[in-house]
PDB file of C-alpha atoms in Angstrom:
ATOM      1  CA  MET A   1      30.580  30.205  35.380  1.00 83.00           C
ATOM      2  CA  LYS A   2      29.141  27.768  37.897  1.00 83.00           C
ATOM      3  CA  LYS A   3      25.794  27.794  36.109  1.00 85.00           C
ATOM      4  CA  LEU A   4      27.484  26.987  32.802  1.00 83.00           C
ATOM      5  CA  VAL A   5      29.322  24.017  34.298  1.00 86.00           C
ATOM      6  CA  LEU A   6      26.144  22.820  36.009  1.00 82.00           C
ATOM      7  CA  ALA A   7      24.165  23.096  32.765  1.00 84.00           C
ATOM      8  CA  ALA A   8      26.851  21.151  30.870  1.00 82.00           C
ATOM      9  CA  ALA A   9      26.894  18.434  33.528  1.00 80.00           C
ATOM     10  CA  LEU A  10      23.106  18.089  33.508  1.00 78.00           C
ATOM     11  CA  THR A  11      23.070  17.951  29.713  1.00 79.00           C
ATOM     12  CA  ALA A  12      25.708  15.230  29.666  1.00 75.00           C
ATOM     13  CA  ALA A  13      23.858  13.243  32.327  1.00 70.00           C
ATOM     14  CA  ALA A  14      20.537  13.525  30.502  1.00 69.00           C
ATOM     15  CA  SER A  15      21.937  12.463  27.137  1.00 58.00           C
ATOM     16  CA  THR A  16      23.116   9.092  28.465  1.00 53.00           C
ATOM     17  CA  ALA A  17      19.566   8.202  29.516  1.00 56.00           C
ATOM     18  CA  PHE A  18      18.607   7.800  25.855  1.00 56.00           C
ATOM     19  CA  ALA A  19      21.379   5.371  24.936  1.00 57.00           C
ATOM     20  CA  GLY A  20      20.289   2.279  22.993  1.00 63.00           C
ATOM     21  CA  ASN A  21      20.662  -1.363  23.927  1.00 66.00           C
ATOM     22  CA  MET A  22      21.764  -4.445  22.043  1.00 73.00           C
ATOM     23  CA  GLU A  23      18.287  -5.838  21.382  1.00 76.00           C
ATOM     24  CA  ALA A  24      16.822  -5.603  17.919  1.00 78.00           C
ATOM     25  CA  PRO A  25      13.848  -3.261  17.633  1.00 75.00           C
ATOM     26  CA  VAL A  26      10.445  -4.902  17.485  1.00 83.00           C
ATOM     27  CA  MET A  27       8.430  -3.743  14.494  1.00 88.00           C
ATOM     28  CA  GLU A  28       4.666  -4.021  14.714  1.00 89.00           C
ATOM     29  CA  PRO A  29       2.959  -5.185  11.504  1.00 89.00           C
ATOM     30  CA  GLU A  30       0.928  -2.544   9.695  1.00 90.00           C
ATOM     31  CA  VAL A  31      -2.813  -2.968   9.786  1.00 89.00           C
ATOM     32  CA  ILE A  32      -4.405  -2.385   6.392  1.00 87.00           C
ATOM     33  CA  VAL A  33      -8.151  -1.889   6.359  1.00 85.00           C
ATOM     34  CA  GLU A  34      -9.960  -2.256   3.063  1.00 81.00           C
ATOM     35  CA  THR A  35     -13.325  -0.639   2.742  1.00 77.00           C
ATOM     36  CA  ALA A  36     -15.893  -1.690   0.203  1.00 71.00           C
ATOM     37  CA  THR A  37     -17.695   1.022  -1.731  1.00 62.00           C
ATOM     38  CA  SER A  38     -21.329   0.576  -2.602  1.00 60.00           C
ATOM     39  CA  SER A  39     -21.055   2.168  -6.047  1.00 58.00           C
ATOM     40  CA  SER A  40     -18.351   3.231  -8.444  1.00 58.00           C
ATOM     41  CA  SER A  41     -19.728   6.779  -8.770  1.00 62.00           C
ATOM     42  CA  ALA A  42     -19.471   7.617  -5.060  1.00 62.00           C
ATOM     43  CA  GLY A  43     -16.499   9.920  -5.620  1.00 75.00           C
ATOM     44  CA  ILE A  44     -18.291  12.113  -8.172  1.00 83.00           C
ATOM     45  CA  VAL A  45     -21.324  13.108  -6.102  1.00 83.00           C
ATOM     46  CA  VAL A  46     -19.591  15.819  -4.041  1.00 84.00           C
ATOM     47  CA  PRO A  47     -18.008  17.623  -7.041  1.00 85.00           C
ATOM     48  CA  LEU A  48     -21.358  17.582  -8.868  1.00 89.00           C
ATOM     49  CA  ILE A  49     -23.112  19.138  -5.865  1.00 89.00           C
ATOM     50  CA  LEU A  50     -20.361  21.758  -5.618  1.00 89.00           C
ATOM     51  CA  LEU A  51     -20.712  22.534  -9.332  1.00 91.00           C
ATOM     52  CA  ALA A  52     -24.491  22.931  -8.958  1.00 93.00           C
ATOM     53  CA  VAL A  53     -24.042  25.346  -6.032  1.00 93.00           C
ATOM     54  CA  VAL A  54     -21.494  27.434  -7.963  1.00 93.00           C
ATOM     55  CA  ALA A  55     -23.758  27.479 -11.054  1.00 92.00           C
ATOM     56  CA  ALA A  56     -26.716  28.618  -8.928  1.00 90.00           C
ATOM     57  CA  ALA A  57     -24.613  31.385  -7.385  1.00 90.00           C
ATOM     58  CA  VAL A  58     -23.433  32.613 -10.799  1.00 90.00           C
ATOM     59  CA  ALA A  59     -26.984  32.538 -12.220  1.00 86.00           C
ATOM     60  CA  ASP A  60     -28.231  34.979  -9.579  1.00 71.00           C
TER      61      ASP A  60
END
C-alpha cells in the first residue's frame, strides 16, 4: 500500500513539471529549399535502367 501511495505522489509531482506558461509559443519559419534539375528527363532514367535489367533477366 505504501508503494502505491508513493507511486501516486511521484506521478502527481512529475505531471506538474510539464505545465504550460502564459507566453505564446514561438513558431520558427519553415525553410523551403528549391533544387534546380539539369534536365526534364532526370526522373525517367532509373525506371528505364530497371526495365533493361528485368528484360535482360527474362531473356536468359
